[in-house]
CSV table of C-alpha atoms and ligand atoms in Angstrom, one decimal:
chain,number,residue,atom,x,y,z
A,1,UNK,CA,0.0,0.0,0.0
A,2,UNK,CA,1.0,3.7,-0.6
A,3,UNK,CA,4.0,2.8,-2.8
A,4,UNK,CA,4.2,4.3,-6.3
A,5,UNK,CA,5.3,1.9,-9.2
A,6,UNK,CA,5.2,1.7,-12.4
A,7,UNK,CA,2.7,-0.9,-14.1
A,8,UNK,CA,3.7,-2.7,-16.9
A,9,UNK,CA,-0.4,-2.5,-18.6
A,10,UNK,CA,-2.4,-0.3,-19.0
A,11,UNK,CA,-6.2,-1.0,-18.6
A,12,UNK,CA,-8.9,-0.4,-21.9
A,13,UNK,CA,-11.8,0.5,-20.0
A,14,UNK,CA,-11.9,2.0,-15.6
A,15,UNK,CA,-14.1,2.4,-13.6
A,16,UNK,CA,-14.0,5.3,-11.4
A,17,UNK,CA,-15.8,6.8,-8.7
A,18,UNK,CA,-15.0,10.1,-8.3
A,19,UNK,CA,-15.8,12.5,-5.2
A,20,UNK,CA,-16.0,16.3,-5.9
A,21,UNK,CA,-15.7,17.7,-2.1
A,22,UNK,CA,-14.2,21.4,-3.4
A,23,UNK,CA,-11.1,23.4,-3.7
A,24,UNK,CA,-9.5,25.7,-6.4
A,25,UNK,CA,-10.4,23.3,-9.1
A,26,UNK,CA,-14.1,24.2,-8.9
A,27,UNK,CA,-14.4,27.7,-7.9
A,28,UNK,CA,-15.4,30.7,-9.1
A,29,UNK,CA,-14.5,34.7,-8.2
A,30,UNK,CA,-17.5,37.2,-8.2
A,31,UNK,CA,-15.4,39.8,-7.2
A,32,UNK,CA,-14.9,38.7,-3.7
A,33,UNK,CA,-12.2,36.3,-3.9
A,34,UNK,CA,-12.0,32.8,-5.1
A,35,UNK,CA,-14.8,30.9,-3.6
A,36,UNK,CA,-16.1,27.2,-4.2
A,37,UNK,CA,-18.7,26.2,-6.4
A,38,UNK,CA,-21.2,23.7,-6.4
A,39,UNK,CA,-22.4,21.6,-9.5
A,40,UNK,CA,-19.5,20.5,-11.1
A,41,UNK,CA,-20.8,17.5,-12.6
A,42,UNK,CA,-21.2,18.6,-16.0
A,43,UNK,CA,-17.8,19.7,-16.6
A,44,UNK,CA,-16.0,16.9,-14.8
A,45,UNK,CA,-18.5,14.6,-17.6
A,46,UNK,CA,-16.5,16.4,-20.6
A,47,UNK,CA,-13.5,16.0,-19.3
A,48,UNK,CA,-13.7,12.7,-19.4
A,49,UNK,CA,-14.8,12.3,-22.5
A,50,UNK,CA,-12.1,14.2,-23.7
A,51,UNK,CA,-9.6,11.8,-21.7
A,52,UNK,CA,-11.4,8.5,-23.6
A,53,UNK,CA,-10.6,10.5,-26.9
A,54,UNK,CA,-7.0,11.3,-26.4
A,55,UNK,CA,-5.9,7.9,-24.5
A,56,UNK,CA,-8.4,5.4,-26.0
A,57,UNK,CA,-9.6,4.2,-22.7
A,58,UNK,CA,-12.7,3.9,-21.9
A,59,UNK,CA,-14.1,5.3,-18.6
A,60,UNK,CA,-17.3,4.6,-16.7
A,61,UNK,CA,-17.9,6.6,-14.1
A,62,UNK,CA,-20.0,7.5,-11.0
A,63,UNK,CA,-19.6,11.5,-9.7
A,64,UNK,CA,-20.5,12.8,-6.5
A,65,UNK,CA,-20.1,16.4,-4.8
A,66,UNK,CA,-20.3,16.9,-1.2
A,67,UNK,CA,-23.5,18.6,0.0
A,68,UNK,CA,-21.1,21.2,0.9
A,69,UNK,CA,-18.2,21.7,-1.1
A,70,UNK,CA,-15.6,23.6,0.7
A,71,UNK,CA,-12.3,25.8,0.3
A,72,UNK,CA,-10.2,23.1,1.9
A,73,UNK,CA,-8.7,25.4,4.7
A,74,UNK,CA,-12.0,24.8,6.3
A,75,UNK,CA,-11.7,21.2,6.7
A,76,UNK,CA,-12.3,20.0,9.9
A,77,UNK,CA,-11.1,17.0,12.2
A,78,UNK,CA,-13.6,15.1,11.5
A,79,UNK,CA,-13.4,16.5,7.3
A,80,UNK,CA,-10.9,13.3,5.9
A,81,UNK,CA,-12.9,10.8,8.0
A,82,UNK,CA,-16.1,12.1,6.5
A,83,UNK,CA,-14.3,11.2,2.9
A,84,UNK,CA,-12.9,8.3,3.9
A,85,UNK,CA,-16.1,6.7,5.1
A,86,UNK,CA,-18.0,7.9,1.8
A,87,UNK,CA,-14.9,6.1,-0.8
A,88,UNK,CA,-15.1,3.0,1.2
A,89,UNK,CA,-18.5,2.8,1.1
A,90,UNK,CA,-18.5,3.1,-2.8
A,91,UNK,CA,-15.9,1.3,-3.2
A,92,UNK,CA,-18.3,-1.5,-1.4
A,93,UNK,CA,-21.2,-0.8,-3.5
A,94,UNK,CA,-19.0,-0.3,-7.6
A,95,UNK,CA,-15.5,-2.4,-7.4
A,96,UNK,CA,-14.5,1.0,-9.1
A,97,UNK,CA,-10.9,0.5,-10.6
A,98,UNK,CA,-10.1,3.4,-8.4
A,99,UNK,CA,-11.5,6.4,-6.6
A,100,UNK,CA,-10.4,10.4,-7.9
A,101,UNK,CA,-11.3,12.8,-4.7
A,102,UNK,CA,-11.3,16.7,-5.9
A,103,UNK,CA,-9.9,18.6,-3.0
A,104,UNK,CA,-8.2,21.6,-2.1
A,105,UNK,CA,-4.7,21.9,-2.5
A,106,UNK,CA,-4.3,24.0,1.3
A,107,UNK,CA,-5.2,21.0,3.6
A,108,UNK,CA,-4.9,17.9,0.8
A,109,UNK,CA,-1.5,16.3,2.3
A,110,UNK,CA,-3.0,16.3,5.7
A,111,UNK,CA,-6.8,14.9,4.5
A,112,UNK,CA,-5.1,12.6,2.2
A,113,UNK,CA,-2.8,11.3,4.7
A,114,UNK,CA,-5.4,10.7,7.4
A,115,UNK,CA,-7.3,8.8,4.8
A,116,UNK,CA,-4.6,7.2,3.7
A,117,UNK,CA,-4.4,5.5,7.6
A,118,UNK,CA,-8.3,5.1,7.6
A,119,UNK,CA,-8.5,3.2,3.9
A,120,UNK,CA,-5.5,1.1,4.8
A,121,UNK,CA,-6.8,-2.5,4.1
A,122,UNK,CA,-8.4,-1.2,0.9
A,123,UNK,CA,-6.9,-2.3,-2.3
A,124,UNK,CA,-8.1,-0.2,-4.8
A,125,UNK,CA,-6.0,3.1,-5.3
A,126,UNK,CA,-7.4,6.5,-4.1
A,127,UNK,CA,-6.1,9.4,-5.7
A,128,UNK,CA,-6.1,13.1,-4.6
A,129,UNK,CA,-5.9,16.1,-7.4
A,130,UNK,CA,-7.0,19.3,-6.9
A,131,UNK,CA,-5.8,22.2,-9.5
A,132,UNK,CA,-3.5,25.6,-8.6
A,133,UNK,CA,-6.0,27.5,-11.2
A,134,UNK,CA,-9.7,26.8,-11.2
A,135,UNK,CA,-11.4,24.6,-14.1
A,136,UNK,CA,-12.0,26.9,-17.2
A,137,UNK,CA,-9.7,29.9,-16.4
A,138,UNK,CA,-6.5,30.9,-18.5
A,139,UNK,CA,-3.7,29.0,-17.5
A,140,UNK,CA,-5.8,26.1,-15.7
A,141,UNK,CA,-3.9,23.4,-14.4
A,142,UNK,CA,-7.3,21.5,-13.3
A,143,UNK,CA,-8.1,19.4,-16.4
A,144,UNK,CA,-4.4,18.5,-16.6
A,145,UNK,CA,-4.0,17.0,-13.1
A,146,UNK,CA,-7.2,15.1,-13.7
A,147,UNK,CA,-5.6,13.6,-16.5
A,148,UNK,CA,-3.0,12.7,-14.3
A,149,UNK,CA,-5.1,10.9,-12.0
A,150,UNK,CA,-7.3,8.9,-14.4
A,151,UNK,CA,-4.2,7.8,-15.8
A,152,UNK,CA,-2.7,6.8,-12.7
A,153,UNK,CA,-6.0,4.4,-12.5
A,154,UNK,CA,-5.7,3.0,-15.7
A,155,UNK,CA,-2.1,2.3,-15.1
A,156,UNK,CA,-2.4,1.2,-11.4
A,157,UNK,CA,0.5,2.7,-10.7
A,158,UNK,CA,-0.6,4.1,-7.3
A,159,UNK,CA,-1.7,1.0,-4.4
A,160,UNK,CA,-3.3,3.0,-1.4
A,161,UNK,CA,-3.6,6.8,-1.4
A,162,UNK,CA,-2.3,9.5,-3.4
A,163,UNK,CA,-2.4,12.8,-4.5
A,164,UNK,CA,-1.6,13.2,-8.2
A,165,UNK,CA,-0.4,16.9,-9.2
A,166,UNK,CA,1.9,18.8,-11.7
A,167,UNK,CA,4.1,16.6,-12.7
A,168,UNK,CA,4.2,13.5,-10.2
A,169,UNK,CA,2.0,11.3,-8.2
A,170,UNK,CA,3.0,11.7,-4.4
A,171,UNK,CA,2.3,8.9,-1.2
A,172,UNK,CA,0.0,11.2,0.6
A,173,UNK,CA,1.8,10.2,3.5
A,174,UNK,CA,5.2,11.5,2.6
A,175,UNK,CA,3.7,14.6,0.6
A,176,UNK,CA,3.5,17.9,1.4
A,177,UNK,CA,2.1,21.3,-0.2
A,178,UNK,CA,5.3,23.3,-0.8
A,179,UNK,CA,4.3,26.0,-3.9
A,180,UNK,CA,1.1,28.0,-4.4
A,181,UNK,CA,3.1,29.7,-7.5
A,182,UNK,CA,4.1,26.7,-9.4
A,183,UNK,CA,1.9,23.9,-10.9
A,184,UNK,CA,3.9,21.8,-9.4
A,185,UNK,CA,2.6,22.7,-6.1
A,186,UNK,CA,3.2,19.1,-3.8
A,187,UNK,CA,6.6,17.0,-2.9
A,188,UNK,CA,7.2,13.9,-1.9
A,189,UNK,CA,9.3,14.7,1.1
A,190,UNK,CA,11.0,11.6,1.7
A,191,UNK,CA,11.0,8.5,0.4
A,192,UNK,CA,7.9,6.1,1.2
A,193,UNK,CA,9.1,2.8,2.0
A,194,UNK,CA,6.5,0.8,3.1
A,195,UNK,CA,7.2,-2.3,4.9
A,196,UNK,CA,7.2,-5.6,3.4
A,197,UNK,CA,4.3,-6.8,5.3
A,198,UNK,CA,1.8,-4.4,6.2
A,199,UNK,CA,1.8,-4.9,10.5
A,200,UNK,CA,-1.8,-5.4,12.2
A,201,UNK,CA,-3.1,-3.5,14.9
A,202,UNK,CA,-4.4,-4.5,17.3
A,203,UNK,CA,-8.6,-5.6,17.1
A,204,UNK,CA,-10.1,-2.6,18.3
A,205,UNK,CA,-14.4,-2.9,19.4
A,206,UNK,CA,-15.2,0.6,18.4
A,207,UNK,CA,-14.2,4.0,17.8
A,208,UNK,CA,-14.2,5.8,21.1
A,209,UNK,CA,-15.2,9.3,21.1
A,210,UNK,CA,-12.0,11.1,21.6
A,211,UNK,CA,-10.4,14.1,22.7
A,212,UNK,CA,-9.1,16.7,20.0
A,213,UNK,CA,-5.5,16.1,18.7
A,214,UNK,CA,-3.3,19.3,17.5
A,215,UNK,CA,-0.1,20.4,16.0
A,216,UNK,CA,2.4,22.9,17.4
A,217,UNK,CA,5.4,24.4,16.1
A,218,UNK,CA,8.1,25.9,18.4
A,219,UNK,CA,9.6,29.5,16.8
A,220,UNK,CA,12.4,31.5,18.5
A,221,UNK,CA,10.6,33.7,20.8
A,222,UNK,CA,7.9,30.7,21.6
A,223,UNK,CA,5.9,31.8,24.9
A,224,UNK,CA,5.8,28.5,27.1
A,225,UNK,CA,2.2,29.5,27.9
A,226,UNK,CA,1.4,29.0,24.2
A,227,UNK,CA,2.7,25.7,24.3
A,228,UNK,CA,0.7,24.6,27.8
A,229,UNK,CA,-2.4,26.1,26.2
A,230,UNK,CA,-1.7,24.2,23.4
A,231,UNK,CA,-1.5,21.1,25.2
A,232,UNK,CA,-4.6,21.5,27.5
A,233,UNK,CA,-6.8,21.9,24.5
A,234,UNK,CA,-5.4,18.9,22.5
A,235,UNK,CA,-6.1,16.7,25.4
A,236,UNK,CA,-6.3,13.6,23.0
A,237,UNK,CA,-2.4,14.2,21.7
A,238,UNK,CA,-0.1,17.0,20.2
A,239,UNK,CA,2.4,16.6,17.4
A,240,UNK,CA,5.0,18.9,18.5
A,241,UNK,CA,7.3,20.6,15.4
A,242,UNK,CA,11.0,20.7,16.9
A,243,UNK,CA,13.6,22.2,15.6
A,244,UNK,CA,16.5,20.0,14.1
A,245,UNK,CA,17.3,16.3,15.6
A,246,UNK,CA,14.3,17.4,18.3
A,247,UNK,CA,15.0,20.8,20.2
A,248,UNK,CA,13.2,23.6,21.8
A,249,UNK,CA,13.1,26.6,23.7
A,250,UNK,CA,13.7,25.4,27.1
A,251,UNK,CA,12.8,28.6,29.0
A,252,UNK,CA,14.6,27.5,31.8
A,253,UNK,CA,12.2,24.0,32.2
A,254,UNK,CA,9.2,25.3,31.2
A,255,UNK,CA,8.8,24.2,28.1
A,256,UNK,CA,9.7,20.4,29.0
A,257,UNK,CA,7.5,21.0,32.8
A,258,UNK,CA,4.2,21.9,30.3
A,259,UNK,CA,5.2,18.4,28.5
A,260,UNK,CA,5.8,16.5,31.5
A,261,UNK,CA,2.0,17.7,33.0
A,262,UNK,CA,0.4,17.0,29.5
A,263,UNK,CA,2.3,13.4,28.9
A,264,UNK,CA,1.2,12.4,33.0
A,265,UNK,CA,-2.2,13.4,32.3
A,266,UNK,CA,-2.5,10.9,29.6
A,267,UNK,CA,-1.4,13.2,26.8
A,268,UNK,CA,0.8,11.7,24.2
A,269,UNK,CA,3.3,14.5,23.1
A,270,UNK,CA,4.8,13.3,19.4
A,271,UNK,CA,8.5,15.4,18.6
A,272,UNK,CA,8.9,16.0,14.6
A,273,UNK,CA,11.3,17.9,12.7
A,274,UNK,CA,11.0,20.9,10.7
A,275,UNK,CA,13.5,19.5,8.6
A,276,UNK,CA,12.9,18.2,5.3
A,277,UNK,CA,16.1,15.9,5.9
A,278,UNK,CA,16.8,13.7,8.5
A,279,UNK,CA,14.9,12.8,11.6
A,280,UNK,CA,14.4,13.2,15.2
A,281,UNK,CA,16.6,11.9,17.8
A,282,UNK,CA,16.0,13.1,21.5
A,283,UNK,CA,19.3,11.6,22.8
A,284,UNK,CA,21.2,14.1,20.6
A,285,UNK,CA,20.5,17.6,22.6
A,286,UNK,CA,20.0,18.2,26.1
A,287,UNK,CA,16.6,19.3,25.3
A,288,UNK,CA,15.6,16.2,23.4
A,289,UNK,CA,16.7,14.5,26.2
A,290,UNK,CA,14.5,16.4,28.4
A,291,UNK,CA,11.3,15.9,26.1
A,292,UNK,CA,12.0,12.2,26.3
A,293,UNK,CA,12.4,12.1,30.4
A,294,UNK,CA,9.1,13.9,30.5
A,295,UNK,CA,7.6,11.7,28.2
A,296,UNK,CA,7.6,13.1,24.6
A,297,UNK,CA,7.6,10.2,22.2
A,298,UNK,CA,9.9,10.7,18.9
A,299,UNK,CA,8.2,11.2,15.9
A,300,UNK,CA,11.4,9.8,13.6
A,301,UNK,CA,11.0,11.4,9.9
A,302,UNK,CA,7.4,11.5,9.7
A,303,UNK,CA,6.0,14.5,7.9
A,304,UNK,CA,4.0,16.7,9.6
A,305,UNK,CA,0.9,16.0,7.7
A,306,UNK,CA,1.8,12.3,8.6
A,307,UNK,CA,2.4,12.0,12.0
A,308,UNK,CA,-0.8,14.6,12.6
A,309,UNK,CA,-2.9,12.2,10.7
A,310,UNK,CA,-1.4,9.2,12.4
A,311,UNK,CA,-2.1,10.2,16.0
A,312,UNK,CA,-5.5,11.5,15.4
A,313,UNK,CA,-6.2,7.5,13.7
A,314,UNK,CA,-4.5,6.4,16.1
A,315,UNK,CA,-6.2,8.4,19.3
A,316,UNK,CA,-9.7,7.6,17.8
A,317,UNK,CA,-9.2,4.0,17.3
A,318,UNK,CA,-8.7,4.4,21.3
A,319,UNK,CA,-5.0,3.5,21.6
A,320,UNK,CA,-3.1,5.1,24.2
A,321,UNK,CA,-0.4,4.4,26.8
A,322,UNK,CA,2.5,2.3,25.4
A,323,UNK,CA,0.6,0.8,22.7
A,324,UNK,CA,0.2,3.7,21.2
A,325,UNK,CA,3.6,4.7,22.0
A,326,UNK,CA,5.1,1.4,20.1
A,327,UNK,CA,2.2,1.9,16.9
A,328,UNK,CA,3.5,5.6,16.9
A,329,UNK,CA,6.6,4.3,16.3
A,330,UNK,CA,6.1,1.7,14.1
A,331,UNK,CA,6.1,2.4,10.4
A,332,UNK,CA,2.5,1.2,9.1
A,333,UNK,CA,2.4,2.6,5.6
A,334,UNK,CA,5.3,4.5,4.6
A,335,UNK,CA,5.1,7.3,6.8
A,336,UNK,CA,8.2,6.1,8.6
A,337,UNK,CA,11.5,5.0,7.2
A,338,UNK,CA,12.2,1.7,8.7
A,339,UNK,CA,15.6,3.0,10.8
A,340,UNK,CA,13.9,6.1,12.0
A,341,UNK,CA,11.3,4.0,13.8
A,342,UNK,CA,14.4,2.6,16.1
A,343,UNK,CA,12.9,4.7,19.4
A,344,UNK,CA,15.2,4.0,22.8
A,345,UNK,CA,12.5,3.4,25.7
A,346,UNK,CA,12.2,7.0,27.8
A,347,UNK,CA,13.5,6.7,31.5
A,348,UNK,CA,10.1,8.7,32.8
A,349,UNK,CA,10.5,9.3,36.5
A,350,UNK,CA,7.1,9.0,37.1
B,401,LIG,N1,-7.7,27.5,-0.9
B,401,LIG,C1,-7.8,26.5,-1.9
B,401,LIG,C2,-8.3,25.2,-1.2
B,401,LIG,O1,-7.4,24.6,-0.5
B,401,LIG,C3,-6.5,26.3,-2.5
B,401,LIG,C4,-6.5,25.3,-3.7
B,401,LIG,O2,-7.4,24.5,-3.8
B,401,LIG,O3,-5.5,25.3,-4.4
B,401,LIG,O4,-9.4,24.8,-1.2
């Protein structure tokens, strides 16, 4: 799952079910800014007739739209679950070949990396696109990346989830939005390497209904107030965006006290980089070291899309304690390089 290959064959005929749910590609500017548009049915219809023209493959299709189509910086916690129930659920009903999901570009690396965890045991690839310039403008890049996806389906080169854009199709979870110039707007920020054998977790009865799960990134100048707050409201789990190998601000201990609070009242605190390179190693710095002792977990290389999505699946599939401190560390799709998941075990004094 989630590895990109290249397929000898290409299919004559797909199936695809795709899922308008908003974004760039769709919308429309009445002269108060680009805003999303419902009703795209008709235009998504003649695009793919103009796809079966040019490549000679035949598509059957099945569209759907969100009742709500949204710009994608309002998606939601709950937004990429939402999705992910409504492709698995077609998927059940139409075999498609492969599911295409329309979506902004601002938020698609994190929703397609939390769907990415939630349709894990699904086989059929699910593919992300989204476009820099809306459908029908001057310049549009929309048609063009759909193109890219269908193709992607008739080639089954993607096997889990995706986003398909510019040039490349990305792993959603190693992807990340990095231009809003360039129609190359995502990267794969490091290499997926799933492992060999995707590992099971453990039979869970039913989703519990969690506590919120957040992301914070330290800055010079970082109040330690703004972290605390930070991990009072995500009570369910913080990913925490470190500087380097996994450093902070210490402000004397305040930083590392606020973690040691959060992580003893049953907060799981997850240390990233900010680096595009490399990964996190709490042993390294005094301050990792500190983070680890009060009971931060290290994130290894995940992305921060990745490990965000991760611990929110995680968290509402009502993991916690060590369990979730071993599944955190355990690469489950690709979001993980299979050295950086090496974590020593934290001496926690309490
Ligand atoms: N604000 C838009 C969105 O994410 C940007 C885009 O789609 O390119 O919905």
């Amino acid at each position: 799952m989630n590895s990109i290959s290249t397929a000898p064959q290409r299919l004559s005929q797909i199936s695809v079910d795709i899922l308008y749910t908003g974004g760039t590609f769709g919308m429309v500017d009445h002269g108060a800014g680009l805003r999303p548009r419902q009703g795209l049915g008709g235009e998504i219809a003649e695009a793919l007739a103009r796809f079966e023209r040019d490549s000679g493959i035949a598509v059957r299709f099945d569209y759907t739209e969100l009742e709500q189509v949204i710009d994608s910086s309002d998606a939601g916690s709950d937004t990429a679950r939402g999705i992910a129930e409504r492709v698995r659920s077609g998927i059940a009903e139409r075999r498609p070949n492969g599911v295409i999901v329309v979506h902004g570009t601002d938020t698609m690396a994190y929703v397609g990396a939390r769907m990415a965890f939630e349709l894990r045991d699904i086989d059929v690839p699910v593919v992300l696109t989204g476009a820099q310039i809306p459908l029908g403008l001057p310049g549009s890049d929309a048609r063009r990346n759909l193109m890219l996806a269908l193709n992607s389906i008739a080639v089954q080169s993607v096997s889990g989830t995706a986003i398909a854009f510019g040039e490349s199709l990305h792993p959603a979870v190693r992807a990340s939005k990095r231009a809003c110039d360039d129609y190359d707007g995502f990267t794969t920020v490091r290499e997926c390497t799933p492992p060999p054998a995707p590992p099971r977790l453990p039979d869970i009865q039913a989703r519990q209904d969690s506590a919120p799960v957040g992301l914070f990134t330290v800055f010079p100048g970082m109040h330690p107030s703004l972290l605390d707050a930070a991990l009072r409201h995500y009570r369910g789990g913080l990913v925490l965006e470190c500087y380097g190998s996994g450093t902070l601000p210490l402000h004397g201990s305040a930083t590392v006290e606020a973690i040691r609070a959060a992580t003893s009242r049953g907060t799981p605190v997850v240390v990233i980089t900010h680096c595009d390179s490399g990964t996190v190693d709490l042993d390294r710095y005094q301050p990792g070291r500190a983070m680890r002792a009060a009971g931060a977990i290290g994130g290894g290389d995940m992305t921060r899309e990745a490990a965000l999505a991760k611990l929110g699946y995680l968290v509402d599939l009502g993991i916690s304690g060590s369990e979730l401190r071993r599944w955190i560390t355990t690469n489950l799709l690709g979001e993980l390089s299979n050295h950086a998941a090496i974590q020593p075990i934290p001496h926690t004094s309490n």
